XYZ file of C-alpha atoms in Angstrom:
242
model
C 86.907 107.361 137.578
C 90.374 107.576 138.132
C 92.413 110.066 136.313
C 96.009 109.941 135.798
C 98.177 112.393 133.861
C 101.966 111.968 132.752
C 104.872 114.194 131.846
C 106.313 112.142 129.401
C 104.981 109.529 126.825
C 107.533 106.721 128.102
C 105.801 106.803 131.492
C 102.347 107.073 130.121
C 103.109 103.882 128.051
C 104.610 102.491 130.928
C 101.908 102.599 132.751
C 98.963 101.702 130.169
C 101.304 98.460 130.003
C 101.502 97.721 133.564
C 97.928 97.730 134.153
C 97.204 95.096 131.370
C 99.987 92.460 131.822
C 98.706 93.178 135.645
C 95.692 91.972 134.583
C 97.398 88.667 132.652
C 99.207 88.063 135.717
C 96.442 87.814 137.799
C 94.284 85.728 135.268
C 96.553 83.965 132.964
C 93.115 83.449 130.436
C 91.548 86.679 130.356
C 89.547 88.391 127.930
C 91.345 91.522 126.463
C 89.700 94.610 124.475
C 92.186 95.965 122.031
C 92.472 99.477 120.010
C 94.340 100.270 117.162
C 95.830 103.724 116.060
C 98.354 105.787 116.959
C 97.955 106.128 120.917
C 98.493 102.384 121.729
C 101.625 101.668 119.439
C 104.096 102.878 122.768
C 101.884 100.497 124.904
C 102.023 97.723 122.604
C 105.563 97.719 122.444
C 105.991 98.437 126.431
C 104.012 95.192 126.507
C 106.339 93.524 123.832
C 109.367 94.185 125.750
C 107.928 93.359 129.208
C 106.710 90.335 127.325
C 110.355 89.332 126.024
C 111.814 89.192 129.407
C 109.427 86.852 130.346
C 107.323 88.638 132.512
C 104.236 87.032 131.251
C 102.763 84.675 128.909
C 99.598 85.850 126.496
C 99.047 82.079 125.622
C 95.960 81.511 127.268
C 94.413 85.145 126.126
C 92.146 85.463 124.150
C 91.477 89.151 122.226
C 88.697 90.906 120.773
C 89.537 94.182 118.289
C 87.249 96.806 119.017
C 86.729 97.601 114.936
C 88.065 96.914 111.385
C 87.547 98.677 107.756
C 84.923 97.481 105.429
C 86.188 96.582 101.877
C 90.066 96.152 102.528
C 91.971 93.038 102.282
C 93.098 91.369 105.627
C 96.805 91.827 104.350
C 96.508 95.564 103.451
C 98.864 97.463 105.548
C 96.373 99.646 106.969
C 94.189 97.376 107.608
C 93.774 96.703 111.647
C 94.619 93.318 111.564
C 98.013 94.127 109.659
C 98.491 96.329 112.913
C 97.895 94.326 115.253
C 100.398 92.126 113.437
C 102.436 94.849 113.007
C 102.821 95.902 116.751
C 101.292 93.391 118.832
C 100.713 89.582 117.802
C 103.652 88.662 115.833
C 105.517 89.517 118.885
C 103.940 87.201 121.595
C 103.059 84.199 121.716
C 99.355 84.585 121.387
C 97.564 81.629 119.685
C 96.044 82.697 116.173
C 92.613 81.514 117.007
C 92.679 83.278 120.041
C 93.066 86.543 118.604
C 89.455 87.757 117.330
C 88.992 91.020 114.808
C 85.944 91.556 112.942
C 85.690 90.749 109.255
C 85.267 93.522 106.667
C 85.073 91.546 103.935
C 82.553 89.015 105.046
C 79.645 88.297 102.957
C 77.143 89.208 105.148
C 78.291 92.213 107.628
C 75.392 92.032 109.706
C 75.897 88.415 109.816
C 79.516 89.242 111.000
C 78.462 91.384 113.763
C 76.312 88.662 114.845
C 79.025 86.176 115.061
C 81.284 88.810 116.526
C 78.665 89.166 119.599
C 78.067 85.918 119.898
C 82.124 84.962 120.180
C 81.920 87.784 123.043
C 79.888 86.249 124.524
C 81.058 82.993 124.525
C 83.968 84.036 125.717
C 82.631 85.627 128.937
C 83.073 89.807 130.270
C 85.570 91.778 128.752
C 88.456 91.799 131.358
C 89.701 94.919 130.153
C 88.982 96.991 127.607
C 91.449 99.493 125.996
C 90.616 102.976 124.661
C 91.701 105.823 122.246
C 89.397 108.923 121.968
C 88.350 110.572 118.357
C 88.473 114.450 117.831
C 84.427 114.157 117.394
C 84.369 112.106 120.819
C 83.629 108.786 119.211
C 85.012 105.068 120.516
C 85.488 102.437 118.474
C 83.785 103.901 115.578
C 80.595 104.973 117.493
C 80.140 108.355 116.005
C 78.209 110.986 117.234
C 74.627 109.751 116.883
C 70.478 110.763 118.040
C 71.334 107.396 120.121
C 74.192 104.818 120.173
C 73.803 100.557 118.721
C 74.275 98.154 121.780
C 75.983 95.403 119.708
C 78.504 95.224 117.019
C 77.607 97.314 113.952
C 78.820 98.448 110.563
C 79.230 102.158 111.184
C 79.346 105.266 108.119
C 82.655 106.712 108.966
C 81.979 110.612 110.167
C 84.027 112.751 107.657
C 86.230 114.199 110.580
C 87.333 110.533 111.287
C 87.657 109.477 107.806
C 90.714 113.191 107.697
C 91.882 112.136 110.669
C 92.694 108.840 109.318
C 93.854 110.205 106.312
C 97.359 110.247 107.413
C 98.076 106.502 107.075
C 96.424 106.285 103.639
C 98.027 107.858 100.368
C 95.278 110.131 100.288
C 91.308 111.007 101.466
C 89.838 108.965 98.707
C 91.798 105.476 99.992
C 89.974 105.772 103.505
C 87.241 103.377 103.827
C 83.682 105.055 104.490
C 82.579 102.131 106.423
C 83.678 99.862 109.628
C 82.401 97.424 112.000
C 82.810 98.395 115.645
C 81.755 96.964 118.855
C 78.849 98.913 120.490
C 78.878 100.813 123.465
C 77.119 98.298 125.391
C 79.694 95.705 124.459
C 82.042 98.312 125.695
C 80.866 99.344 128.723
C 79.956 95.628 130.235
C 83.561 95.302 130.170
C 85.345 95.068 133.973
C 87.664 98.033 133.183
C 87.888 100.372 131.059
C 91.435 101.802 129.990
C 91.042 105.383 128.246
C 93.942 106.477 127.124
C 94.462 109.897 125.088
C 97.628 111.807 123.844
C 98.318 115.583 122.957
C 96.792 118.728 123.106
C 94.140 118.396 119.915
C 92.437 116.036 122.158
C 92.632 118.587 125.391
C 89.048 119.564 124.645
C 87.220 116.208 123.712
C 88.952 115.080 127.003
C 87.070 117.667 128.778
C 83.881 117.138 127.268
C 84.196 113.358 127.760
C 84.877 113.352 131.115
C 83.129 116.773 132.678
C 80.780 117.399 129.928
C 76.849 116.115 130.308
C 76.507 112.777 129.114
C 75.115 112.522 125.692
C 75.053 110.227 122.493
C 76.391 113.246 120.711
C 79.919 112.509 122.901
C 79.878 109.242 123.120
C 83.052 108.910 125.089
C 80.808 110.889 127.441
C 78.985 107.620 128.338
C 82.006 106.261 129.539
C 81.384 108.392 133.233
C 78.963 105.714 134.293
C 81.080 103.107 134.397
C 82.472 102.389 137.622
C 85.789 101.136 136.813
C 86.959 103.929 134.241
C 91.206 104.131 134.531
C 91.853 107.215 132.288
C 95.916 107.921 131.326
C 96.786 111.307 129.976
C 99.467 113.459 129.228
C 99.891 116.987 129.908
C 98.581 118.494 126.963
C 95.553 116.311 126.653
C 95.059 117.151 130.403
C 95.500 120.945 130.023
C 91.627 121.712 129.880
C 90.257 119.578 132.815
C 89.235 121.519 135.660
């Protein structure tokens, strides 16, 4: 595990960026992880700009979303593919059919998460796979469970997650109760895993994630076996690590 902490977001963003064009660099078609919420957005448009000065090209990417809502339209504006769209893919010049998010408004949802495996595999290992951290410890949407789903899943949203996602929805009653989110053994068969966590609400989840016991009732605890864990912080979420 490698641990880095930052005094300011800019260079936190800076260097969440860094590592992933690195990683596009070095294999012009790999196979990117994304997150959504508010920790990437500074990341995603790091990458925009490095992007724009022709650093890079995403054109042979391809991208799996770690998780969308159940029930809302594609185009709603909290939906995560309207964020990705929002921050990331209108931006670059990432093909369309290269960019994968699960569908939470397909027929079948556990016919979706079976199609959403199966295009992971397909497409080979994760190169990277990019990381926020909930209050309650989940990733993804892997909540706090007797034991954790492998594959991808449709997932009861926790009430803590459902207030903490209150803010981008007019109120508590607008947040979906369900999602679909890759498992933690998608997650963790990826080569690298970028954690990345912001501000001092998260100071101790951080420490339980990363110094607690590992348990299914943390499941960002799991995340200490893997042996290629890069984890960016800033001060405040560092403040409780020993």
């Amino acid at each position: 595990m490698n641990v880095w902490v930052y005094d300011s977001d800019d260079k936190l963003n800076e260097a969440g960026a860094g590592i992933i064009s690195g990683i596009v660099q070095t294999n012009p078609r790999a196979v990117l992880g994304l997150a959504t919420g508010g920790t990437p957005v500074g990341i995603y448009k790091q990458l925009v700009g490095d992007f724009e000065r022709g650093m890079f090209s995403f054109r042979g990417v391809t991208t799996f979303n770690l998780d969308e809502y159940v029930g809302l339209p594609e185009n709603h504006p909290e939906s995560y593919r309207a964020y990705m769209n929002e921050h990331l893919f209108r931006h670059i010049d990432l093909p369309s059919g290269q960019a994968h998010i699960p569908d939470g408004n397909a027929p079948d949802l556990e016919a979706e998460c079976r199609r959403y495996d199966e295009r992971i595999e397909d497409a080979g290992q994760l190169d990277l796979q990019l990381l926020g951290l909930g209050h309650n410890g989940h990733i993804g949407f892997n909540e706090p469970a007797h034991a954790l789903i492998k594959g991808t899943h449709v997932v009861d949203l926790a009430e803590e997650t459902r207030k903490a996602n209150a803010r981008f929805f007019p109120s508590l009653d607008e947040v979906p109760r369900q999602a679909l989110t890759m498992g933690v053994g998608t997650i963790l068969k990826s080569k690298t895993i970028l954690l990345v966590v912001k501000g001092a609400d998260k100071a101790d989840i951080v420490r339980r994630a990363l110094q607690g016991p590992i348990t299914t009732d943390c499941p960002a605890s799991l995340l200490q076996t893997h042996p290629h864990l890069v984890v960016l912080l800033d001060r405040a979420a560092a403040e409780k690590l020993s």
